[in-house]
Amino acid sequence: MNPVLTLDHLNVSFATNNGEVSAVSDLSLSITPGECVGIVGESGSGKSQTFLGAMGLLANNGTATGRVVFQGQDLLTLDRAALNKIRGDRMAMIFQDAGTSLTPHMRIGDQLIEVLTTHKGHSRQAARQRVLEVMESMRIPEIEKRLTQYPHEFSGGMRQRVMIAMALVCEPDLLIADEPTTALDVTVQAQILNLFRALKRHTKSAIVLITHDLGVVAGLCDRVAVMYAGRIVEEAPVADIFAAPKHPYTQGLLKCMPRLDQLLDAELDAIPGQPPNLQNLPNGCAFAERCVNANTRCHNERPALRELSSARRAACHLLEAA
Amino acid sequence: MSAVLKVENLKVHFPIKTGGFLNSTVVPLKAVDGVSFDVGAGECLGVVGESGCGKSTLGRAILQLIKPTDGRVLWLGENLCDLAPEAMRQKRSDLQLVFQDPLSSLNPRLSVAEIIREPLYAADPSISRGEADQRIDEIMSDVGLLPEMRNRYPHEFSGGQCQRIAIARAMVLKPKLIVCDEPVSALDVSIQAQVINLLRKLQREHGLSLIFISHDLSVVRHLCHRVMVLYLGRMMELADRDALFAKPLHPYTQALLSAVPIPDPALERAKEPLILSGDLPSPLHPPSGCVFRTRCPKASPKCIKEVPAVEVLSGGHQIACHHWQD
């Protein structure tokens, strides 16, 4: 099956007063139709910038190089007008903070209808019909009344539902969700995750789920890519990454989390140190400084992301030796 | 275990103006509404709940940073709510606080040593420079900061390190109780584990009592001895950690626990989550009777009429629900 999105040696960097900051380096990843890929990493690992860069949504001082092939078209070569035709129609994004992603002075209904009249050329009447359908599948009560309200009249969970509805009205082939439940309370998060689960069953669209929460990944994703300091360090099917993580960072991440279903009456296995400064990344492996098994080679030479088996990749010298 | 802190029927109501210019009325927002519990010496009590449940207000009201509307906060038998400001100020060396956002809770214009020195001088203005410096060095190495970093400023540190500075500032007076308000929520997972380990170590080594306010149930399970669950300012359930996590009795606790995603694909996909309908009601107009009834799967007409009383079961398990036995 042809991938819906292929990132090919993508680099994202930002020009700052203190020099260039490289947020994403040499990242290659492809997403096939219908699958749900989880992108996991801590803040500053480049997980959001990867997809903002791919969609042409970087801040003004940011540049993306490489190739981003979406349904046969390289998005990085397109101008803004051409991108606007694709964004919101064939590919859509859901952001973490629904409060700031909605226009505050426009009624919710108008914001949703606008998507369809712009992209699909629907009449207002037809667009409204479709909006009602999608809102209903989002389990939003009193839809008619809700459509005439403004974003500030919605709770956080409801706003996130509207964001998801907005992303779905055009039936995109690719849906990118950037920390869609991070700002929500757990019981509301459970409601939204349930919607995602239903969504996965009922649509054919591929989903990219960017998150720092491994629990969310475990419940929803088919495949996981773990990022550290702007690079993918490990990529594997979801069952494998939890059962047998290969990269020391993935292993550390899984071990250092306290878990609700297990009682550990001892210290957590914390990863020592902290993520490297993106302004002067080390020459070798970015994780070497925090890795207990690192050797001189790790400090001097950057490990390439190599294939371990047909579905698994990891970037670690130690795996090569083993 | 003897209780060092006893909180009795604590209420914090904020007057909120509603309505228009001409017909405005003042409505009390009941942030904390009649909460009672105690904390033993060397005990870590977890306070969990969703945003708006009053957990932060509760922490501040205990330390008298917000004046409680009603109720008593007994610290070693003495009611803190009755103390004059100066008497309360002296008590503060026993009672400290760590906030959620490490960077904004540190003064950006003071160096680390000055930040940690402030409480020392506030408690004892006559302390000699040499002694203060020695205590600062001691506490810095205790929380895992190199004493060489003493002249650096907060912006030179990462979030995790800033939280260590905030913990050092709280610990330097050798307090008996620290209220930690979401101390690890702003940190990344790998850094979070370091700070949790530190709190756990300090708590054990110094016999500290901790009130650990958090929305993260996994962290609470790891760190706390007992756990209190709040919803809209009221206590729903309070129990020993093992009892609460093994067999939660309150429908809200049950939903809360089942809502947490488990980082294990097989378990996470097999579980049948108990999904609550709707959102948290507005605290300005809380539901009558049991505040949880609008989202509760077990709600009955009785829940609309009567506020459930707190029942104390064997093992000190406390629960406020009409239907926990159903």
mmCIF file of N, CA, C and O in Angstrom, chain A residues 5-89:
data_model
loop_
_atom_site.group_PDB
_atom_site.id
_atom_site.type_symbol
_atom_site.label_atom_id
_atom_site.label_comp_id
_atom_site.label_asym_id
_atom_site.label_seq_id
_atom_site.Cartn_x
_atom_site.Cartn_y
_atom_site.Cartn_z
ATOM 1 N N LEU A 5 1.635 9.567 3.785
ATOM 2 C CA LEU A 5 2.606 10.632 4.051
ATOM 3 C C LEU A 5 3.990 10.009 4.222
ATOM 4 O O LEU A 5 4.145 9.014 4.926
ATOM 5 N N THR A 6 4.964 10.580 3.526
ATOM 6 C CA THR A 6 6.341 10.123 3.709
ATOM 7 C C THR A 6 7.209 11.313 4.060
ATOM 8 O O THR A 6 7.266 12.291 3.313
ATOM 9 N N LEU A 7 7.845 11.238 5.210
ATOM 10 C CA LEU A 7 8.831 12.248 5.574
ATOM 11 C C LEU A 7 10.180 11.674 5.170
ATOM 12 O O LEU A 7 10.528 10.566 5.566
ATOM 13 N N ASP A 8 10.903 12.451 4.369
ATOM 14 C CA ASP A 8 12.154 11.940 3.831
ATOM 15 C C ASP A 8 13.282 12.890 4.217
ATOM 16 O O ASP A 8 13.353 13.998 3.705
ATOM 17 N N HIS A 9 14.134 12.456 5.117
ATOM 18 C CA HIS A 9 15.266 13.271 5.592
ATOM 19 C C HIS A 9 14.826 14.689 5.944
ATOM 20 O O HIS A 9 15.407 15.666 5.484
ATOM 21 N N LEU A 10 13.800 14.791 6.750
ATOM 22 C CA LEU A 10 13.268 16.102 7.140
ATOM 23 C C LEU A 10 14.167 16.743 8.207
ATOM 24 O O LEU A 10 14.546 16.097 9.188
ATOM 25 N N ASN A 11 14.499 18.015 7.972
ATOM 26 C CA ASN A 11 15.226 18.808 8.975
ATOM 27 C C ASN A 11 14.401 20.045 9.282
ATOM 28 O O ASN A 11 13.886 20.671 8.362
ATOM 29 N N VAL A 12 14.283 20.379 10.547
ATOM 30 C CA VAL A 12 13.613 21.623 10.918
ATOM 31 C C VAL A 12 14.566 22.388 11.816
ATOM 32 O O VAL A 12 15.087 21.848 12.792
ATOM 33 N N SER A 13 14.833 23.642 11.446
ATOM 34 C CA SER A 13 15.709 24.425 12.321
ATOM 35 C C SER A 13 15.149 25.827 12.471
ATOM 36 O O SER A 13 14.356 26.303 11.659
ATOM 37 N N PHE A 14 15.576 26.486 13.528
ATOM 38 C CA PHE A 14 15.105 27.836 13.835
ATOM 39 C C PHE A 14 16.292 28.762 13.966
ATOM 40 O O PHE A 14 17.286 28.418 14.616
ATOM 41 N N ALA A 15 16.186 29.930 13.333
ATOM 42 C CA ALA A 15 17.237 30.935 13.488
ATOM 43 C C ALA A 15 16.908 31.764 14.717
ATOM 44 O O ALA A 15 15.853 32.385 14.789
ATOM 45 N N THR A 16 17.763 31.726 15.715
ATOM 46 C CA THR A 16 17.529 32.524 16.917
ATOM 47 C C THR A 16 18.700 33.471 17.115
ATOM 48 O O THR A 16 19.716 33.376 16.414
ATOM 49 N N ASN A 17 18.557 34.370 18.083
ATOM 50 C CA ASN A 17 19.638 35.317 18.379
ATOM 51 C C ASN A 17 20.916 34.609 18.808
ATOM 52 O O ASN A 17 22.005 35.132 18.661
ATOM 53 N N ASN A 18 20.748 33.408 19.365
ATOM 54 C CA ASN A 18 21.937 32.676 19.825
ATOM 55 C C ASN A 18 22.384 31.648 18.804
ATOM 56 O O ASN A 18 23.002 30.654 19.148
ATOM 57 N N GLY A 19 22.041 31.863 17.549
ATOM 58 C CA GLY A 19 22.454 30.929 16.522
ATOM 59 C C GLY A 19 21.348 29.975 16.149
ATOM 60 O O GLY A 19 20.223 30.078 16.631
ATOM 61 N N GLU A 20 21.695 29.038 15.285
ATOM 62 C CA GLU A 20 20.681 28.143 14.764
ATOM 63 C C GLU A 20 20.385 27.011 15.749
ATOM 64 O O GLU A 20 21.296 26.419 16.317
ATOM 65 N N VAL A 21 19.093 26.746 15.941
ATOM 66 C CA VAL A 21 18.688 25.642 16.791
ATOM 67 C C VAL A 21 18.070 24.581 15.901
ATOM 68 O O VAL A 21 17.149 24.851 15.139
ATOM 69 N N SER A 22 18.608 23.377 16.000
ATOM 70 C CA SER A 22 18.099 22.316 15.157
ATOM 71 C C SER A 22 17.082 21.510 15.956
ATOM 72 O O SER A 22 17.426 20.832 16.916
ATOM 73 N N ALA A 23 15.809 21.633 15.555
ATOM 74 C CA ALA A 23 14.746 20.976 16.323
ATOM 75 C C ALA A 23 14.488 19.554 15.845
ATOM 76 O O ALA A 23 14.172 18.678 16.632
ATOM 77 N N VAL A 24 14.612 19.331 14.541
ATOM 78 C CA VAL A 24 14.394 18.002 13.970
ATOM 79 C C VAL A 24 15.532 17.739 12.997
ATOM 80 O O VAL A 24 15.863 18.601 12.180
ATOM 81 N N SER A 25 16.173 16.581 13.097
ATOM 82 C CA SER A 25 17.299 16.284 12.223
ATOM 83 C C SER A 25 17.081 14.978 11.487
ATOM 84 O O SER A 25 16.821 13.953 12.122
ATOM 85 N N ASP A 26 17.194 15.035 10.190
ATOM 86 C CA ASP A 26 17.279 13.854 9.357
ATOM 87 C C ASP A 26 16.226 12.808 9.714
ATOM 88 O O ASP A 26 16.555 11.647 9.978
ATOM 89 N N LEU A 27 14.980 13.242 9.708
ATOM 90 C CA LEU A 27 13.923 12.347 10.162
ATOM 91 C C LEU A 27 13.187 11.738 8.973
ATOM 92 O O LEU A 27 12.717 12.446 8.105
ATOM 93 N N SER A 28 13.135 10.429 8.936
ATOM 94 C CA SER A 28 12.402 9.740 7.878
ATOM 95 C C SER A 28 11.359 8.827 8.503
ATOM 96 O O SER A 28 11.657 8.093 9.443
ATOM 97 N N LEU A 29 10.148 8.917 7.965
ATOM 98 C CA LEU A 29 9.051 8.137 8.537
ATOM 99 C C LEU A 29 7.954 8.063 7.488
ATOM 100 O O LEU A 29 7.730 9.038 6.772
ATOM 101 N N SER A 30 7.306 6.922 7.371
ATOM 102 C CA SER A 30 6.158 6.928 6.466
ATOM 103 C C SER A 30 4.933 6.368 7.167
ATOM 104 O O SER A 30 5.031 5.548 8.076
ATOM 105 N N ILE A 31 3.790 6.860 6.725
ATOM 106 C CA ILE A 31 2.524 6.516 7.365
ATOM 107 C C ILE A 31 1.596 5.956 6.301
ATOM 108 O O ILE A 31 1.365 6.601 5.279
ATOM 109 N N THR A 32 1.098 4.758 6.523
ATOM 110 C CA THR A 32 0.232 4.138 5.529
ATOM 111 C C THR A 32 -1.233 4.446 5.846
ATOM 112 O O THR A 32 -1.563 4.713 6.998
ATOM 113 N N PRO A 33 -2.108 4.407 4.822
ATOM 114 C CA PRO A 33 -3.511 4.747 5.061
ATOM 115 C C PRO A 33 -4.128 3.866 6.136
ATOM 116 O O PRO A 33 -3.846 2.672 6.200
ATOM 117 N N GLY A 34 -4.919 4.467 6.984
ATOM 118 C CA GLY A 34 -5.661 3.712 7.982
ATOM 119 C C GLY A 34 -4.907 3.374 9.247
ATOM 120 O O GLY A 34 -5.505 2.930 10.214
ATOM 121 N N GLU A 35 -3.603 3.594 9.293
ATOM 122 C CA GLU A 35 -2.911 3.210 10.519
ATOM 123 C C GLU A 35 -2.826 4.385 11.484
ATOM 124 O O GLU A 35 -3.004 5.530 11.102
ATOM 125 N N CYS A 36 -2.570 4.036 12.739
ATOM 126 C CA CYS A 36 -2.428 5.070 13.754
ATOM 127 C C CYS A 36 -1.007 5.002 14.293
ATOM 128 O O CYS A 36 -0.600 3.996 14.855
ATOM 129 N N VAL A 37 -0.258 6.070 14.057
ATOM 130 C CA VAL A 37 1.143 6.084 14.471
ATOM 131 C C VAL A 37 1.308 7.013 15.673
ATOM 132 O O VAL A 37 0.854 8.158 15.640
ATOM 133 N N GLY A 38 1.934 6.534 16.703
ATOM 134 C CA GLY A 38 2.197 7.365 17.875
ATOM 135 C C GLY A 38 3.584 7.958 17.800
ATOM 136 O O GLY A 38 4.533 7.259 17.467
ATOM 137 N N ILE A 39 3.700 9.265 18.073
ATOM 138 C CA ILE A 39 5.003 9.902 18.133
ATOM 139 C C ILE A 39 5.219 10.285 19.590
ATOM 140 O O ILE A 39 4.482 11.110 20.142
ATOM 141 N N VAL A 40 6.202 9.655 20.211
ATOM 142 C CA VAL A 40 6.397 9.836 21.645
ATOM 143 C C VAL A 40 7.712 10.546 21.907
ATOM 144 O O VAL A 40 8.714 10.279 21.241
ATOM 145 N N GLY A 41 7.723 11.435 22.860
ATOM 146 C CA GLY A 41 8.966 12.083 23.242
ATOM 147 C C GLY A 41 8.688 13.131 24.290
ATOM 148 O O GLY A 41 7.535 13.484 24.535
ATOM 149 N N GLU A 42 9.754 13.637 24.910
ATOM 150 C CA GLU A 42 9.578 14.647 25.944
ATOM 151 C C GLU A 42 9.558 16.026 25.305
ATOM 152 O O GLU A 42 9.759 16.167 24.100
ATOM 153 N N SER A 43 9.348 17.067 26.108
ATOM 154 C CA SER A 43 9.311 18.395 25.511
ATOM 155 C C SER A 43 10.677 18.703 24.910
ATOM 156 O O SER A 43 11.714 18.357 25.469
ATOM 157 N N GLY A 44 10.672 19.322 23.733
ATOM 158 C CA GLY A 44 11.930 19.634 23.064
ATOM 159 C C GLY A 44 12.475 18.501 22.225
ATOM 160 O O GLY A 44 13.522 18.636 21.618
ATOM 161 N N SER A 45 11.762 17.386 22.159
ATOM 162 C CA SER A 45 12.286 16.274 21.364
ATOM 163 C C SER A 45 11.975 16.468 19.885
ATOM 164 O O SER A 45 12.443 15.711 19.051
ATOM 165 N N GLY A 46 11.158 17.465 19.556
ATOM 166 C CA GLY A 46 10.885 17.760 18.152
ATOM 167 C C GLY A 46 9.648 17.082 17.613
ATOM 168 O O GLY A 46 9.375 17.149 16.419
ATOM 169 N N LYS A 47 8.854 16.460 18.484
ATOM 170 C CA LYS A 47 7.713 15.701 17.970
ATOM 171 C C LYS A 47 6.656 16.598 17.330
ATOM 172 O O LYS A 47 6.110 16.265 16.286
ATOM 173 N N SER A 48 6.397 17.760 17.937
ATOM 174 C CA SER A 48 5.417 18.668 17.323
ATOM 175 C C SER A 48 6.009 19.369 16.114
ATOM 176 O O SER A 48 5.344 19.516 15.084
ATOM 177 N N GLN A 49 7.256 19.827 16.221
ATOM 178 C CA GLN A 49 7.880 20.587 15.136
ATOM 179 C C GLN A 49 7.993 19.752 13.866
ATOM 180 O O GLN A 49 7.935 20.282 12.763
ATOM 181 N N THR A 50 8.162 18.443 14.007
ATOM 182 C CA THR A 50 8.217 17.577 12.836
ATOM 183 C C THR A 50 6.982 17.777 11.970
ATOM 184 O O THR A 50 7.071 17.968 10.765
ATOM 185 N N PHE A 51 5.813 17.754 12.624
ATOM 186 C CA PHE A 51 4.583 17.813 11.836
ATOM 187 C C PHE A 51 4.163 19.238 11.513
ATOM 188 O O PHE A 51 3.522 19.477 10.493
ATOM 189 N N LEU A 52 4.525 20.182 12.370
ATOM 190 C CA LEU A 52 4.278 21.579 11.998
ATOM 191 C C LEU A 52 5.111 21.910 10.762
ATOM 192 O O LEU A 52 4.652 22.568 9.837
ATOM 193 N N GLY A 53 6.354 21.425 10.762
ATOM 194 C CA GLY A 53 7.229 21.643 9.615
ATOM 195 C C GLY A 53 6.666 20.984 8.369
ATOM 196 O O GLY A 53 6.655 21.563 7.282
ATOM 197 N N ALA A 54 6.157 19.768 8.521
ATOM 198 C CA ALA A 54 5.611 19.046 7.373
ATOM 199 C C ALA A 54 4.402 19.770 6.791
ATOM 200 O O ALA A 54 4.180 19.767 5.588
ATOM 201 N N MET A 55 3.615 20.410 7.651
ATOM 202 C CA MET A 55 2.410 21.087 7.177
ATOM 203 C C MET A 55 2.660 22.542 6.802
ATOM 204 O O MET A 55 1.723 23.251 6.443
ATOM 205 N N GLY A 56 3.886 22.996 6.938
ATOM 206 C CA GLY A 56 4.173 24.396 6.616
ATOM 207 C C GLY A 56 3.618 25.355 7.642
ATOM 208 O O GLY A 56 3.210 26.464 7.311
ATOM 209 N N LEU A 57 3.609 24.955 8.893
ATOM 210 C CA LEU A 57 3.040 25.806 9.941
ATOM 211 C C LEU A 57 4.100 26.287 10.931
ATOM 212 O O LEU A 57 3.780 26.650 12.053
ATOM 213 N N LEU A 58 5.351 26.286 10.502
ATOM 214 C CA LEU A 58 6.423 26.690 11.427
ATOM 215 C C LEU A 58 6.338 28.176 11.735
ATOM 216 O O LEU A 58 5.776 28.960 10.962
ATOM 217 N N ALA A 59 6.935 28.564 12.858
ATOM 218 C CA ALA A 59 7.050 29.978 13.178
ATOM 219 C C ALA A 59 7.911 30.647 12.101
ATOM 220 O O ALA A 59 8.600 29.963 11.329
ATOM 221 N N ASN A 60 7.877 31.989 12.027
ATOM 222 C CA ASN A 60 8.545 32.702 10.939
ATOM 223 C C ASN A 60 10.046 32.437 10.832
ATOM 224 O O ASN A 60 10.609 32.510 9.747
ATOM 225 N N ASN A 61 10.679 32.167 11.974
ATOM 226 C CA ASN A 61 12.126 31.965 11.928
ATOM 227 C C ASN A 61 12.505 30.508 11.683
ATOM 228 O O ASN A 61 13.668 30.141 11.779
ATOM 229 N N GLY A 62 11.522 29.673 11.365
ATOM 230 C CA GLY A 62 11.805 28.260 11.177
ATOM 231 C C GLY A 62 11.886 27.882 9.703
ATOM 232 O O GLY A 62 11.204 28.461 8.862
ATOM 233 N N THR A 63 12.760 26.918 9.382
ATOM 234 C CA THR A 63 12.812 26.410 8.018
ATOM 235 C C THR A 63 12.802 24.896 8.056
ATOM 236 O O THR A 63 13.401 24.285 8.937
ATOM 237 N N ALA A 64 12.126 24.320 7.075
ATOM 238 C CA ALA A 64 12.095 22.871 6.961
ATOM 239 C C ALA A 64 12.747 22.491 5.636
ATOM 240 O O ALA A 64 12.450 23.088 4.600
ATOM 241 N N THR A 65 13.661 21.527 5.660
ATOM 242 C CA THR A 65 14.259 21.035 4.430
ATOM 243 C C THR A 65 14.093 19.524 4.379
ATOM 244 O O THR A 65 13.783 18.892 5.389
ATOM 245 N N GLY A 66 14.325 18.970 3.202
ATOM 246 C CA GLY A 66 14.084 17.550 2.998
ATOM 247 C C GLY A 66 12.867 17.407 2.113
ATOM 248 O O GLY A 66 12.537 18.326 1.354
ATOM 249 N N ARG A 67 12.184 16.275 2.225
ATOM 250 C CA ARG A 67 10.979 16.095 1.414
ATOM 251 C C ARG A 67 9.828 15.616 2.280
ATOM 252 O O ARG A 67 10.012 14.793 3.181
ATOM 253 N N VAL A 68 8.639 16.159 2.039
ATOM 254 C CA VAL A 68 7.438 15.720 2.729
ATOM 255 C C VAL A 68 6.437 15.348 1.648
ATOM 256 O O VAL A 68 5.817 16.218 1.052
ATOM 257 N N VAL A 69 6.338 14.072 1.361
ATOM 258 C CA VAL A 69 5.479 13.658 0.258
ATOM 259 C C VAL A 69 4.127 13.229 0.799
ATOM 260 O O VAL A 69 4.005 12.262 1.541
ATOM 261 N N PHE A 70 3.099 14.007 0.418
ATOM 262 C CA PHE A 70 1.737 13.699 0.830
ATOM 263 C C PHE A 70 0.941 13.354 -0.413
ATOM 264 O O PHE A 70 0.777 14.190 -1.300
ATOM 265 N N GLN A 71 0.506 12.134 -0.533
ATOM 266 C CA GLN A 71 -0.233 11.645 -1.699
ATOM 267 C C GLN A 71 0.456 12.061 -3.005
ATOM 268 O O GLN A 71 -0.169 12.591 -3.920
ATOM 269 N N GLY A 72 1.758 11.831 -3.076
ATOM 270 C CA GLY A 72 2.493 12.070 -4.304
ATOM 271 C C GLY A 72 2.995 13.493 -4.504
ATOM 272 O O GLY A 72 3.714 13.771 -5.463
ATOM 273 N N GLN A 73 2.630 14.422 -3.618
ATOM 274 C CA GLN A 73 3.022 15.814 -3.785
ATOM 275 C C GLN A 73 4.022 16.194 -2.703
ATOM 276 O O GLN A 73 3.818 15.858 -1.529
ATOM 277 N N ASP A 74 5.086 16.894 -3.069
ATOM 278 C CA ASP A 74 6.028 17.344 -2.042
ATOM 279 C C ASP A 74 5.529 18.661 -1.445
ATOM 280 O O ASP A 74 5.550 19.701 -2.098
ATOM 281 N N LEU A 75 5.097 18.592 -0.201
ATOM 282 C CA LEU A 75 4.473 19.759 0.428
ATOM 283 C C LEU A 75 5.443 20.920 0.596
ATOM 284 O O LEU A 75 5.050 22.074 0.598
ATOM 285 N N LEU A 76 6.738 20.619 0.747
ATOM 286 C CA LEU A 76 7.693 21.694 0.994
ATOM 287 C C LEU A 76 7.919 22.567 -0.229
ATOM 288 O O LEU A 76 8.456 23.660 -0.127
ATOM 289 N N THR A 77 7.517 22.072 -1.413
ATOM 290 C CA THR A 77 7.696 22.883 -2.620
ATOM 291 C C THR A 77 6.451 23.728 -2.926
ATOM 292 O O THR A 77 6.475 24.558 -3.819
ATOM 293 N N LEU A 78 5.366 23.491 -2.193
ATOM 294 C CA LEU A 78 4.121 24.195 -2.510
ATOM 295 C C LEU A 78 4.088 25.585 -1.893
ATOM 296 O O LEU A 78 4.680 25.818 -0.832
ATOM 297 N N ASP A 79 3.368 26.504 -2.538
ATOM 298 C CA ASP A 79 3.210 27.823 -1.936
ATOM 299 C C ASP A 79 2.006 27.796 -0.993
ATOM 300 O O ASP A 79 1.280 26.807 -0.891
ATOM 301 N N ARG A 80 1.788 28.921 -0.337
ATOM 302 C CA ARG A 80 0.780 28.968 0.701
ATOM 303 C C ARG A 80 -0.622 28.651 0.181
ATOM 304 O O ARG A 80 -1.387 27.920 0.820
ATOM 305 N N ALA A 81 -0.957 29.195 -0.986
ATOM 306 C CA ALA A 81 -2.296 28.979 -1.527
ATOM 307 C C ALA A 81 -2.537 27.496 -1.800
ATOM 308 O O ALA A 81 -3.600 26.949 -1.482
ATOM 309 N N ALA A 82 -1.518 26.842 -2.358
ATOM 310 C CA ALA A 82 -1.662 25.415 -2.656
ATOM 311 C C ALA A 82 -1.755 24.601 -1.369
ATOM 312 O O ALA A 82 -2.528 23.639 -1.279
ATOM 313 N N LEU A 83 -0.975 25.010 -0.374
ATOM 314 C CA LEU A 83 -1.019 24.306 0.918
ATOM 315 C C LEU A 83 -2.388 24.452 1.572
ATOM 316 O O LEU A 83 -2.928 23.505 2.142
ATOM 317 N N ASN A 84 -2.946 25.668 1.485
ATOM 318 C CA ASN A 84 -4.245 25.913 2.113
ATOM 319 C C ASN A 84 -5.335 25.037 1.526
ATOM 320 O O ASN A 84 -6.322 24.744 2.187
ATOM 321 N N LYS A 85 -5.163 24.642 0.252
ATOM 322 C CA LYS A 85 -6.154 23.748 -0.359
ATOM 323 C C LYS A 85 -6.099 22.366 0.286
ATOM 324 O O LYS A 85 -7.094 21.674 0.375
ATOM 325 N N ILE A 86 -4.896 21.958 0.695
ATOM 326 C CA ILE A 86 -4.724 20.617 1.262
ATOM 327 C C ILE A 86 -5.013 20.611 2.767
ATOM 328 O O ILE A 86 -5.715 19.751 3.278
ATOM 329 N N ARG A 87 -4.482 21.628 3.455
ATOM 330 C CA ARG A 87 -4.642 21.679 4.910
ATOM 331 C C ARG A 87 -6.093 21.926 5.277
ATOM 332 O O ARG A 87 -6.720 22.827 4.743
ATOM 333 N N GLY A 88 -6.594 21.137 6.198
ATOM 334 C CA GLY A 88 -7.983 21.305 6.615
ATOM 335 C C GLY A 88 -8.927 20.501 5.737
ATOM 336 O O GLY A 88 -10.062 20.272 6.093
ATOM 337 N N ASP A 89 -8.438 20.083 4.558
ATOM 338 C CA ASP A 89 -9.277 19.283 3.678
ATOM 339 C C ASP A 89 -8.798 17.844 3.678
ATOM 340 O O ASP A 89 -9.393 16.970 4.290
#
